[in-house]
mmCIF file of C-alpha atoms in Angstrom:
data_model
loop_
_atom_site.group_PDB
_atom_site.id
_atom_site.type_symbol
_atom_site.label_atom_id
_atom_site.label_comp_id
_atom_site.label_asym_id
_atom_site.label_seq_id
_atom_site.Cartn_x
_atom_site.Cartn_y
_atom_site.Cartn_z
ATOM 1 C CA MET T 1 180.799 138.636 -48.191
ATOM 2 C CA PRO T 2 181.505 140.463 -51.443
ATOM 3 C CA ILE T 3 181.557 144.229 -51.340
ATOM 4 C CA ASP T 4 178.373 144.762 -53.362
ATOM 5 C CA MET T 5 176.353 142.717 -50.869
ATOM 6 C CA ILE T 6 177.529 144.925 -48.036
ATOM 7 C CA ALA T 7 176.574 147.945 -50.100
ATOM 8 C CA VAL T 8 173.103 146.515 -50.617
ATOM 9 C CA MET T 9 172.589 145.983 -46.906
ATOM 10 C CA GLN T 10 173.798 149.465 -46.158
ATOM 11 C CA THR T 11 171.528 151.041 -48.732
ATOM 12 C CA ALA T 12 168.686 149.034 -47.256
ATOM 13 C CA ARG T 13 169.471 150.498 -43.871
ATOM 14 C CA THR T 14 169.487 154.018 -45.231
ATOM 15 C CA GLN T 15 165.852 153.586 -46.053
ATOM 16 C CA ARG T 16 164.864 153.030 -42.451
ATOM 17 C CA HIS T 17 163.585 155.724 -40.175
ATOM 18 C CA ALA T 18 166.499 157.956 -39.360
ATOM 19 C CA ALA T 19 166.204 158.630 -35.647
ATOM 20 C CA GLU T 20 165.437 155.468 -33.765
ATOM 21 C CA PRO T 21 166.341 155.432 -30.089
ATOM 22 C CA PRO T 22 169.420 153.297 -29.486
ATOM 23 C CA LEU T 23 169.428 150.632 -26.828
ATOM 24 C CA ASP T 24 168.873 152.275 -23.433
ATOM 25 C CA LEU T 25 171.329 151.692 -20.620
ATOM 26 C CA GLN T 26 169.011 149.405 -18.683
ATOM 27 C CA ALA T 27 168.393 147.084 -21.629
ATOM 28 C CA ALA T 28 172.074 147.186 -22.568
ATOM 29 C CA THR T 29 173.070 146.173 -19.047
ATOM 30 C CA ARG T 30 170.652 143.267 -19.075
ATOM 31 C CA ILE T 31 171.875 142.002 -22.448
ATOM 32 C CA ALA T 32 175.527 142.486 -21.505
ATOM 33 C CA ARG T 33 175.041 140.373 -18.405
ATOM 34 C CA ALA T 34 173.447 137.601 -20.458
ATOM 35 C CA LEU T 35 176.251 137.726 -23.036
ATOM 36 C CA ALA T 36 178.938 137.582 -20.352
ATOM 37 C CA THR T 37 177.583 134.167 -19.362
ATOM 38 C CA PHE T 38 178.340 132.929 -22.872
ATOM 39 C CA ALA T 39 181.707 134.657 -23.231
ATOM 40 C CA ASP T 40 183.727 131.623 -22.265
ATOM 41 C CA PRO T 41 185.023 128.911 -24.603
ATOM 42 C CA THR T 42 184.203 126.029 -22.256
ATOM 43 C CA ARG T 43 180.660 127.231 -21.705
ATOM 44 C CA LEU T 44 180.164 127.699 -25.443
ATOM 45 C CA ARG T 45 181.400 124.180 -26.088
ATOM 46 C CA ILE T 46 179.110 122.768 -23.397
ATOM 47 C CA LEU T 47 176.150 124.586 -24.956
ATOM 48 C CA SER T 48 177.157 123.400 -28.402
ATOM 49 C CA LEU T 49 177.404 119.831 -27.121
ATOM 50 C CA ILE T 50 173.956 119.991 -25.557
ATOM 51 C CA ASP T 51 172.550 121.549 -28.687
ATOM 52 C CA ALA T 52 174.063 118.771 -30.818
ATOM 53 C CA SER T 53 172.985 115.960 -28.493
ATOM 54 C CA ARG T 54 170.200 113.648 -29.508
ATOM 55 C CA ASN T 55 167.695 114.446 -26.742
ATOM 56 C CA GLY T 56 168.942 117.921 -25.954
ATOM 57 C CA GLU T 57 170.194 116.786 -22.555
ATOM 58 C CA VAL T 58 173.551 115.556 -21.318
ATOM 59 C CA THR T 59 175.157 114.251 -18.132
ATOM 60 C CA VAL T 60 178.309 115.652 -16.530
ATOM 61 C CA ARG T 61 180.082 112.486 -17.574
ATOM 62 C CA GLU T 62 179.197 113.022 -21.219
ATOM 63 C CA ILE T 63 180.553 116.553 -21.013
ATOM 64 C CA THR T 64 183.852 115.578 -19.406
ATOM 65 C CA ASP T 65 184.306 112.785 -21.969
ATOM 66 C CA ALA T 66 183.433 114.837 -25.030
ATOM 67 C CA LEU T 67 185.285 118.015 -24.101
ATOM 68 C CA GLU T 68 188.168 116.287 -22.306
ATOM 69 C CA ILE T 69 187.876 118.500 -19.267
ATOM 70 C CA ARG T 70 187.920 117.542 -15.598
ATOM 71 C CA GLN T 71 184.726 117.003 -13.657
ATOM 72 C CA PRO T 72 185.131 119.927 -11.175
ATOM 73 C CA ASN T 73 185.708 122.280 -14.111
ATOM 74 C CA ALA T 74 182.578 121.043 -15.897
ATOM 75 C CA SER T 75 180.516 121.267 -12.708
ATOM 76 C CA HIS T 76 181.674 124.832 -12.119
ATOM 77 C CA HIS T 77 180.477 125.993 -15.520
ATOM 78 C CA LEU T 78 177.243 124.011 -15.288
ATOM 79 C CA LYS T 79 176.422 125.467 -11.874
ATOM 80 C CA LEU T 80 177.019 128.960 -13.156
ATOM 81 C CA MET T 81 174.784 128.479 -16.170
ATOM 82 C CA VAL T 82 172.026 126.881 -14.072
ATOM 83 C CA GLU T 83 172.147 129.872 -11.709
ATOM 84 C CA ASP T 84 171.891 132.246 -14.644
ATOM 85 C CA GLY T 85 168.860 130.382 -15.918
ATOM 86 C CA VAL T 86 170.568 129.350 -19.161
ATOM 87 C CA LEU T 87 170.509 125.645 -18.320
ATOM 88 C CA ARG T 88 167.972 123.455 -16.583
ATOM 89 C CA ARG T 89 169.038 120.655 -14.323
ATOM 90 C CA GLU T 90 166.929 117.565 -13.772
ATOM 91 C CA VAL T 91 167.873 114.948 -11.229
ATOM 92 C CA HIS T 92 167.380 111.326 -12.254
ATOM 93 C CA GLY T 93 168.503 109.099 -9.409
ATOM 94 C CA ARG T 94 172.273 109.485 -9.177
ATOM 95 C CA ASN T 95 172.529 111.413 -12.428
ATOM 96 C CA SER T 96 171.741 114.977 -13.305
ATOM 97 C CA LEU T 97 170.657 115.822 -16.807
ATOM 98 C CA TYR T 98 171.376 119.278 -18.148
ATOM 99 C CA SER T 99 169.377 120.899 -20.939
ATOM 100 C CA ILE T 100 169.126 124.375 -22.451
ATOM 101 C CA HIS T 101 166.307 126.472 -21.025
ATOM 102 C CA PRO T 102 163.738 126.856 -23.824
ATOM 103 C CA ASP T 103 163.661 130.640 -23.336
ATOM 104 C CA HIS T 104 167.306 130.804 -24.347
ATOM 105 C CA ALA T 105 167.392 128.114 -27.017
ATOM 106 C CA GLU T 106 166.962 130.394 -29.999
ATOM 107 C CA ARG T 107 169.459 132.995 -28.864
ATOM 108 C CA ILE T 108 172.031 130.325 -28.080
ATOM 109 C CA ARG T 109 171.661 128.799 -31.512
ATOM 110 C CA GLU T 110 172.190 132.212 -32.978
ATOM 111 C CA LEU T 111 175.406 132.640 -31.028
ATOM 112 C CA LEU T 112 176.659 129.168 -31.866
ATOM 113 C CA ARG T 113 176.123 129.215 -35.606
ATOM 114 C CA MET W 1 178.977 112.754 -29.116
ATOM 115 C CA THR W 2 180.906 115.874 -30.039
ATOM 116 C CA PRO W 3 180.076 119.566 -29.823
ATOM 117 C CA ALA W 4 179.299 121.213 -33.129
ATOM 118 C CA ILE W 5 181.992 123.821 -32.596
ATOM 119 C CA THR W 6 185.699 123.154 -32.248
ATOM 120 C CA SER W 7 187.696 124.498 -29.321
ATOM 121 C CA ASP W 8 189.439 127.045 -31.590
ATOM 122 C CA ASP W 9 186.090 128.182 -32.839
ATOM 123 C CA ALA W 10 184.754 128.410 -29.289
ATOM 124 C CA ALA W 11 187.735 130.543 -28.264
ATOM 125 C CA THR W 12 187.114 132.957 -31.151
ATOM 126 C CA ARG W 13 183.420 133.235 -30.353
ATOM 127 C CA ALA W 14 184.123 133.734 -26.663
ATOM 128 C CA ARG W 15 186.503 136.599 -27.495
ATOM 129 C CA GLN W 16 183.833 138.140 -29.687
ATOM 130 C CA LEU W 17 181.242 137.799 -26.954
ATOM 131 C CA ALA W 18 183.588 139.259 -24.371
ATOM 132 C CA ALA W 19 184.105 142.259 -26.659
ATOM 133 C CA VAL W 20 180.380 142.878 -26.805
ATOM 134 C CA ALA W 21 179.352 141.902 -23.259
ATOM 135 C CA ASP W 22 179.547 145.420 -21.894
ATOM 136 C CA PRO W 23 176.596 147.836 -21.686
ATOM 137 C CA HIS W 24 178.503 150.774 -23.172
ATOM 138 C CA ARG W 25 179.902 148.810 -26.076
ATOM 139 C CA LEU W 26 176.472 147.331 -26.753
ATOM 140 C CA ARG W 27 174.967 150.794 -26.894
ATOM 141 C CA VAL W 28 177.728 151.943 -29.241
ATOM 142 C CA LEU W 29 177.020 148.955 -31.448
ATOM 143 C CA SER W 30 173.303 149.699 -31.407
ATOM 144 C CA VAL W 31 173.798 153.359 -32.357
ATOM 145 C CA ILE W 32 175.840 152.247 -35.349
ATOM 146 C CA ALA W 33 173.360 149.448 -36.166
ATOM 147 C CA VAL W 34 170.377 151.779 -36.513
ATOM 148 C CA ALA W 35 172.248 154.623 -38.226
ATOM 149 C CA SER W 36 171.596 155.264 -41.870
ATOM 150 C CA GLU W 37 175.281 155.310 -42.770
ATOM 151 C CA ALA W 38 178.721 154.731 -41.307
ATOM 152 C CA VAL W 39 179.122 156.590 -38.008
ATOM 153 C CA THR W 40 182.148 158.517 -36.737
ATOM 154 C CA ALA W 41 183.452 158.177 -33.185
ATOM 155 C CA GLY W 42 182.393 161.758 -32.519
ATOM 156 C CA ALA W 43 178.809 161.066 -33.586
ATOM 157 C CA VAL W 44 178.705 157.980 -31.348
ATOM 158 C CA ALA W 45 179.924 160.023 -28.389
ATOM 159 C CA SER W 46 177.304 162.711 -28.876
ATOM 160 C CA ALA W 47 174.437 160.228 -29.463
ATOM 161 C CA LEU W 48 175.178 158.501 -26.175
ATOM 162 C CA ALA W 49 176.419 161.529 -24.222
ATOM 163 C CA MET W 50 179.791 159.859 -23.712
ATOM 164 C CA SER W 51 183.226 161.422 -23.713
ATOM 165 C CA ARG W 52 185.361 160.913 -26.815
ATOM 166 C CA LEU W 53 187.735 158.823 -24.744
ATOM 167 C CA GLU W 54 184.897 156.456 -23.750
ATOM 168 C CA SER W 55 183.537 156.112 -27.259
ATOM 169 C CA ASP W 56 187.039 155.587 -28.688
ATOM 170 C CA ARG W 57 187.718 152.837 -26.181
ATOM 171 C CA ALA W 58 184.435 151.091 -26.892
ATOM 172 C CA ILE W 59 184.980 151.328 -30.650
ATOM 173 C CA THR W 60 188.521 149.971 -30.414
ATOM 174 C CA ALA W 61 187.307 146.953 -28.423
ATOM 175 C CA LEU W 62 184.532 146.291 -30.922
ATOM 176 C CA VAL W 63 186.886 146.570 -33.902
ATOM 177 C CA GLU W 64 189.285 144.135 -32.245
ATOM 178 C CA GLY W 65 186.394 141.772 -31.588
ATOM 179 C CA GLY W 66 185.551 141.773 -35.304
ATOM 180 C CA LEU W 67 182.205 143.490 -34.754
ATOM 181 C CA LEU W 68 182.908 146.859 -36.322
ATOM 182 C CA GLU W 69 184.841 147.795 -39.410
ATOM 183 C CA VAL W 70 186.186 151.114 -40.581
ATOM 184 C CA GLU W 71 184.777 152.707 -43.646
ATOM 185 C CA GLY W 72 186.527 155.560 -45.418
ATOM 186 C CA GLY W 73 189.192 155.819 -42.733
ATOM 187 C CA ARG W 74 187.169 157.245 -39.852
ATOM 188 C CA ALA W 75 183.558 156.076 -39.804
ATOM 189 C CA TYR W 76 182.339 152.703 -38.558
ATOM 190 C CA THR W 77 179.813 150.092 -39.646
ATOM 191 C CA LEU W 78 178.847 146.684 -38.313
ATOM 192 C CA THR W 79 180.604 143.663 -39.794
ATOM 193 C CA PRO W 80 178.440 140.989 -41.441
ATOM 194 C CA ASP W 81 179.279 138.785 -38.463
ATOM 195 C CA ALA W 82 177.924 141.359 -36.037
ATOM 196 C CA TRP W 83 174.675 141.610 -37.990
ATOM 197 C CA PHE W 84 174.420 137.904 -38.176
ATOM 198 C CA ARG W 85 175.015 137.071 -34.521
ATOM 199 C CA PHE W 86 173.840 140.162 -32.701
ATOM 200 C CA GLY W 87 171.624 142.081 -35.124
ATOM 201 C CA ARG W 88 168.455 140.820 -33.523
ATOM 202 C CA MET W 89 169.268 141.991 -30.024
ATOM 203 C CA LEU W 90 170.709 145.368 -31.020
ATOM 204 C CA ASP W 91 167.646 146.670 -32.677
ATOM 205 C CA PRO W 92 164.830 147.289 -30.189
ATOM 206 C CA ALA W 93 162.395 148.006 -33.027
ATOM 207 C CA ARG W 94 162.845 144.507 -34.330
ATOM 208 C CA GLY W 95 161.456 142.811 -31.268
ATOM 209 C CA ASP W 96 162.539 139.380 -30.214
ATOM 210 C CA GLY W 97 161.409 136.799 -32.674
ATOM 211 C CA GLU W 98 157.699 137.490 -32.362
ATOM 212 C CA GLY W 99 155.812 136.901 -35.568
ATOM 213 C CA SER W 100 158.990 135.608 -37.133
ATOM 214 C CA GLY W 101 159.555 132.192 -38.617
ATOM 215 C CA ARG W 102 158.562 130.856 -41.966
ATOM 216 C CA TRP W 103 154.856 130.417 -41.249
ATOM 217 C CA SER W 104 154.321 134.111 -40.797
ATOM 218 C CA LEU W 105 155.508 134.739 -44.369
ATOM 219 C CA PRO W 106 153.122 135.015 -47.319
ATOM 220 C CA VAL W 107 152.824 131.782 -49.241
ATOM 221 C CA ASP W 108 154.412 133.115 -52.451
ATOM 222 C CA ILE W 109 157.495 134.230 -50.532
ATOM 223 C CA ARG W 110 157.663 130.890 -48.775
ATOM 224 C CA LEU W 111 157.575 129.047 -52.079
ATOM 225 C CA ALA W 112 160.204 131.338 -53.583
ATOM 226 C CA LEU W 113 162.438 130.820 -50.551
ATOM 227 C CA ASP W 114 161.891 127.077 -50.719
ATOM 228 C CA ARG W 115 163.291 127.219 -54.224
ATOM 229 C CA VAL W 116 166.308 129.112 -52.940
ATOM 230 C CA VAL W 117 166.707 126.420 -50.282
ATOM 231 C CA GLU W 118 166.662 123.754 -53.016
ATOM 232 C CA GLN W 119 169.306 125.537 -55.050
ATOM 233 C CA LEU W 120 171.622 126.169 -52.148
ATOM 234 C CA THR W 121 171.121 122.703 -50.684
ATOM 235 C CA TYR W 122 172.288 121.343 -53.997
ATOM 236 C CA ARG W 123 175.221 123.692 -54.232
ATOM 237 C CA TYR W 124 176.373 123.083 -50.672
ATOM 238 C CA SER W 125 175.322 119.454 -50.426
ATOM 239 C CA ALA W 126 178.846 118.432 -49.500
ATOM 240 C CA PHE W 127 178.856 120.683 -46.437
ATOM 241 C CA PHE W 128 175.388 121.338 -45.035
ATOM 242 C CA SER W 129 172.161 119.486 -44.438
ATOM 243 C CA ARG W 130 168.972 120.775 -45.969
ATOM 244 C CA GLU W 131 167.801 121.893 -42.518
ATOM 245 C CA SER W 132 170.872 124.044 -41.986
ATOM 246 C CA VAL W 133 170.521 125.626 -45.396
ATOM 247 C CA GLU W 134 166.854 126.290 -44.727
ATOM 248 C CA GLY W 135 167.725 127.968 -41.444
ATOM 249 C CA PHE W 136 170.258 130.220 -43.154
ATOM 250 C CA VAL W 137 167.897 131.109 -45.989
ATOM 251 C CA PHE W 138 164.879 132.056 -43.874
ATOM 252 C CA ASP W 139 167.023 133.889 -41.388
ATOM 253 C CA SER W 140 168.819 135.802 -44.135
ATOM 254 C CA TYR W 141 165.476 136.741 -45.607
ATOM 255 C CA GLU W 142 164.218 138.125 -42.299
ATOM 256 C CA LEU W 143 167.407 140.046 -41.669
ATOM 257 C CA LEU W 144 167.292 141.623 -45.106
ATOM 258 C CA ARG W 145 163.563 142.266 -45.033
ATOM 259 C CA ASP W 146 163.718 144.045 -41.699
ATOM 260 C CA ARG W 147 166.370 146.366 -43.037
ATOM 261 C CA ALA W 148 164.807 147.173 -46.350
ATOM 262 C CA SER W 149 161.835 149.146 -47.527
ATOM 263 C CA VAL W 150 162.188 147.737 -51.029
ATOM 264 C CA THR W 151 160.839 144.224 -51.234
ATOM 265 C CA GLN W 152 161.132 143.691 -54.951
ATOM 266 C CA HIS W 153 164.430 141.864 -55.123
ATOM 267 C CA LEU W 154 164.466 140.468 -51.620
ATOM 268 C CA VAL W 155 164.382 136.829 -52.659
ATOM 269 C CA THR W 156 167.257 137.307 -55.099
ATOM 270 C CA LEU W 157 169.207 139.192 -52.463
ATOM 271 C CA THR W 158 168.398 136.485 -49.930
ATOM 272 C CA ASN W 159 169.783 133.895 -52.314
ATOM 273 C CA ARG W 160 173.086 135.749 -52.645
ATOM 274 C CA TYR W 161 173.312 136.677 -49.006
ATOM 275 C CA ALA W 162 172.576 133.151 -47.768
ATOM 276 C CA ALA W 163 175.005 131.703 -50.344
ATOM 277 C CA ASP W 164 177.726 134.064 -49.128
ATOM 278 C CA ARG W 165 177.023 133.134 -45.525
ATOM 279 C CA LEU W 166 177.110 129.419 -46.277
ATOM 280 C CA ALA W 167 180.349 129.762 -48.230
ATOM 281 C CA ALA W 168 181.848 131.823 -45.428
ATOM 282 C CA VAL W 169 180.807 129.351 -42.743
ATOM 283 C CA ALA W 170 181.991 126.394 -44.814
ATOM 284 C CA SER W 171 185.386 127.907 -45.478
ATOM 285 C CA SER W 172 185.779 129.194 -41.925
ATOM 286 C CA ARG W 173 185.197 125.679 -40.642
ATOM 287 C CA GLY W 174 187.732 124.416 -43.140
ATOM 288 C CA LEU W 175 185.039 122.535 -45.011
ATOM 289 C CA MET W 176 185.615 124.216 -48.300
ATOM 290 C CA LEU W 177 188.845 125.031 -50.027
ATOM 291 C CA ARG W 178 188.432 128.382 -51.659
ATOM 292 C CA GLY W 179 189.073 128.338 -55.361
ATOM 293 C CA VAL W 180 188.357 124.671 -55.968
ATOM 294 C CA PRO W 181 186.959 124.789 -59.493
ATOM 295 C CA GLU W 182 183.585 123.211 -60.079
ATOM 296 C CA LEU W 183 183.334 121.310 -63.375
ATOM 297 C CA LEU W 184 180.060 120.376 -64.969
ATOM 298 C CA PHE W 185 180.044 117.728 -67.710
ATOM 299 C CA VAL W 186 176.886 117.736 -69.782
ATOM 300 C CA CYS W 187 175.817 115.305 -72.483
ATOM 301 C CA VAL W 188 172.438 114.251 -73.791
ATOM 302 C CA ARG W 189 171.600 111.262 -71.608
ATOM 303 C CA ASN W 190 174.022 111.738 -68.692
ATOM 304 C CA ALA W 191 174.590 108.024 -69.047
ATOM 305 C CA GLY W 192 177.780 107.771 -71.141
ATOM 306 C CA ARG W 193 180.108 110.611 -72.121
ATOM 307 C CA SER W 194 179.538 112.852 -69.105
ATOM 308 C CA GLN W 195 179.931 109.864 -66.788
ATOM 309 C CA LEU W 196 183.214 108.900 -68.456
ATOM 310 C CA ALA W 197 184.472 112.473 -68.246
ATOM 311 C CA ALA W 198 183.513 112.837 -64.589
ATOM 312 C CA ALA W 199 185.173 109.569 -63.611
ATOM 313 C CA HIS W 200 188.405 110.455 -65.443
ATOM 314 C CA ALA W 201 188.434 113.983 -64.023
ATOM 315 C CA ARG W 202 188.051 112.654 -60.497
ATOM 316 C CA SER W 203 190.820 110.101 -61.003
ATOM 317 C CA ILE W 204 193.194 112.725 -62.433
ATOM 318 C CA ALA W 205 192.574 115.670 -60.110
ATOM 319 C CA GLY W 206 191.015 114.092 -57.016
ATOM 320 C CA ASN W 207 189.879 116.673 -54.489
ATOM 321 C CA ARG W 208 191.369 119.596 -56.365
ATOM 322 C CA ILE W 209 188.143 119.890 -58.333
ATOM 323 C CA HIS W 210 184.432 119.412 -57.748
ATOM 324 C CA VAL W 211 182.732 117.417 -60.477
ATOM 325 C CA ARG W 212 179.075 117.287 -61.378
ATOM 326 C CA THR W 213 177.273 115.834 -64.378
ATOM 327 C CA ALA W 214 173.926 116.357 -66.051
ATOM 328 C CA GLY W 215 172.065 115.472 -69.227
ATOM 329 C CA SER W 216 169.739 117.467 -71.456
ATOM 330 C CA SER W 217 167.364 114.484 -71.584
ATOM 331 C CA PRO W 218 168.669 112.060 -68.995
ATOM 332 C CA ALA W 219 168.393 108.311 -69.421
ATOM 333 C CA SER W 220 166.979 106.162 -66.645
ATOM 334 C CA ALA W 221 170.309 104.558 -65.772
ATOM 335 C CA ILE W 222 174.004 104.706 -66.568
ATOM 336 C CA ASP W 223 174.905 102.753 -69.713
ATOM 337 C CA PRO W 224 175.997 99.305 -68.393
ATOM 338 C CA VAL W 225 178.771 98.964 -70.985
ATOM 339 C CA VAL W 226 180.149 102.379 -70.022
ATOM 340 C CA ALA W 227 180.034 101.284 -66.386
ATOM 341 C CA GLN W 228 181.927 98.134 -67.363
ATOM 342 C CA VAL W 229 184.642 100.096 -69.183
ATOM 343 C CA LEU W 230 185.074 102.316 -66.128
ATOM 344 C CA GLU W 231 185.302 99.274 -63.935
ATOM 345 C CA GLU W 232 188.057 97.819 -66.127
ATOM 346 C CA ASP W 233 190.084 100.929 -65.385
ATOM 347 C CA ALA W 234 189.128 100.705 -61.699
ATOM 348 C CA LEU W 235 187.461 104.115 -61.908
ATOM 349 C CA PRO W 236 184.538 104.686 -59.563
ATOM 350 C CA ILE W 237 181.427 106.240 -61.049
ATOM 351 C CA VAL W 238 181.067 109.812 -59.794
ATOM 352 C CA ALA W 239 177.358 110.362 -60.281
ATOM 353 C CA GLU W 240 175.079 107.588 -59.188
ATOM 354 C CA PHE W 241 172.180 108.339 -61.530
ATOM 355 C CA PRO W 242 171.544 110.489 -64.625
ATOM 356 C CA LYS W 243 170.280 113.952 -63.687
ATOM 357 C CA PRO W 244 168.467 116.599 -65.689
ATOM 358 C CA LEU W 245 170.266 119.740 -66.724
ATOM 359 C CA THR W 246 168.854 122.549 -64.582
ATOM 360 C CA ASP W 247 169.817 126.162 -64.043
ATOM 361 C CA GLU W 248 171.164 125.356 -60.584
ATOM 362 C CA VAL W 249 173.817 122.951 -61.777
ATOM 363 C CA VAL W 250 175.000 125.419 -64.392
ATOM 364 C CA LEU W 251 174.970 128.273 -61.887
ATOM 365 C CA ALA W 252 177.058 126.206 -59.494
ATOM 366 C CA ALA W 253 179.737 125.483 -62.106
ATOM 367 C CA ASP W 254 182.872 127.380 -63.045
ATOM 368 C CA ILE W 255 183.525 125.425 -66.205
ATOM 369 C CA VAL W 256 180.779 123.817 -68.255
ATOM 370 C CA ILE W 257 181.759 121.158 -70.770
ATOM 371 C CA THR W 258 179.040 120.156 -73.203
ATOM 372 C CA MET W 259 179.254 117.043 -75.342
ATOM 373 C CA GLY W 260 176.655 116.867 -78.082
ATOM 374 C CA CYS W 261 173.998 118.991 -76.411
ATOM 375 C CA GLY W 262 175.408 122.486 -76.919
ATOM 376 C CA ASP W 263 172.264 124.527 -77.452
ATOM 377 C CA SER W 264 170.176 123.108 -74.639
ATOM 378 C CA CYS W 265 172.658 124.272 -72.028
ATOM 379 C CA PRO W 266 171.679 127.606 -70.437
ATOM 380 C CA VAL W 267 174.418 130.214 -70.770
ATOM 381 C CA TYR W 268 175.271 132.408 -67.786
ATOM 382 C CA PRO W 269 177.937 135.057 -67.669
ATOM 383 C CA GLY W 270 181.144 134.376 -65.782
ATOM 384 C CA ARG W 271 181.324 130.693 -66.668
ATOM 385 C CA ARG W 272 183.703 129.114 -69.087
ATOM 386 C CA TYR W 273 181.975 127.031 -71.739
ATOM 387 C CA LEU W 274 183.649 124.303 -73.749
ATOM 388 C CA ASP W 275 182.066 122.095 -76.357
ATOM 389 C CA TRP W 276 183.727 118.762 -77.051
ATOM 390 C CA GLU W 277 182.981 116.616 -80.055
ATOM 391 C CA ILE W 278 182.832 113.140 -78.647
ATOM 392 C CA GLN W 279 180.965 110.256 -80.222
ATOM 393 C CA ASP W 280 177.899 109.050 -78.277
ATOM 394 C CA PRO W 281 178.705 105.576 -76.950
ATOM 395 C CA VAL W 282 175.066 104.484 -76.926
ATOM 396 C CA GLY W 283 174.747 101.023 -78.433
ATOM 397 C CA ALA W 284 178.405 100.940 -79.474
ATOM 398 C CA PRO W 285 180.453 97.751 -78.953
ATOM 399 C CA ILE W 286 182.735 97.692 -75.934
ATOM 400 C CA GLU W 287 185.949 98.034 -77.982
ATOM 401 C CA GLU W 288 184.652 101.300 -79.371
ATOM 402 C CA ILE W 289 183.590 102.545 -75.936
ATOM 403 C CA ARG W 290 187.115 101.842 -74.652
ATOM 404 C CA LEU W 291 188.437 104.089 -77.427
ATOM 405 C CA ILE W 292 185.882 106.784 -76.581
ATOM 406 C CA SER W 293 186.882 106.540 -72.923
ATOM 407 C CA ALA W 294 190.565 106.996 -73.813
ATOM 408 C CA GLN W 295 189.690 109.959 -76.006
ATOM 409 C CA VAL W 296 187.662 111.537 -73.174
ATOM 410 C CA ARG W 297 190.498 110.966 -70.727
ATOM 411 C CA GLU W 298 192.923 112.745 -73.038
ATOM 412 C CA ARG W 299 190.676 115.811 -73.312
ATOM 413 C CA VAL W 300 189.941 115.871 -69.596
ATOM 414 C CA HIS W 301 193.662 115.691 -68.924
ATOM 415 C CA GLN W 302 194.348 118.632 -71.241
ATOM 416 C CA LEU W 303 191.615 120.671 -69.588
ATOM 417 C CA LEU W 304 192.796 119.911 -66.061
ATOM 418 C CA ALA W 305 196.398 120.666 -67.055
ATOM 419 C CA SER W 306 195.239 124.006 -68.446
ATOM 420 C CA ILE W 307 193.778 124.969 -65.083
ATOM 421 C CA GLY W 308 196.758 123.595 -63.213
ATOM 422 C CA VAL W 309 195.147 120.667 -61.388
ATOM 423 C CA ALA W 310 196.365 117.660 -63.383
ATOM 424 C CA SER W 311 198.836 115.461 -61.530
#
């Protein structure tokens, strides 16, 4: 970004109300925990893969093939993200389909772009 | 099926996220995000009732993660990246996406932004889909709007901001080579001379230039005899159909070469303008068009040599 654009954004900020309360500790802790879930290259790539997939859902097999990682590794990350509520898991017979929880979809796109 | 981000990219993002995934660092970032100017480490410490050691540590981690940058040696501001990826969550006043999205915008703004989307889609057509460009444009608008009390030039600013973001993303993904000159060949019908020039330029300089063409009053199709002459030289046609000369194409160009339509071409600062006297091949016999083509090739070669991209 050229310098003048940064200057414009900073001037714009100057015009906001001066004393806004910063993020409180409770909110910061909650957000930090959510971000920690994403702070891993494999998990980011899994999320990116799901986001780029046609139906927004993928199988473990598709993940191991596309990312060239081993199945236990993929399962570990998937389990963790399901527990954190980032991913949803749907069982179809012998397969599980993983998709991004709609509550997180927008934030994840923001982090992936 | 492949993920949209590469593994290198994922590693960089993960490092950035790890730098920010800590309550104290997030609070430091948020203090700096809502401040009216660059903030010193001392001011951060007192705003959050931290020790200087704690605030220094947090700031160092955020600088290393590419989220803060130093201004004037000792005060800190957010990097564009930090605004872009985390701005929304750092600013409690902004809320979380409620009432956002294009449909909450007034119709005149929406139309103006749609025009920006058109321009940028054209400019970045080699790298991004229209949908991606639209996402960047509307998001950039919201980010700028929420940080400004002046709304007068917001659309213009959005255009520049979104263009910068797109260029940055394209070059960071290796999609765009910085400094590849964009040449625009303009003639009257965009059916003969500009097509010849574009085809020769592409064959001489390949990917070291971007080539576009336009006409001040475009014909309905490329002159078939011109197409035949190009085919004889095994030169592919660069532009598939004659296009009108619009502000966008001129704005996107570094060098504008007009051939017989000088005055109708809008002039913008910062672009190099050349006017070539080349005979219009319309209705000319093929022998003559071959001569015109050779003449065009010679001039294109000189031009490309002058900017250091002729082989």
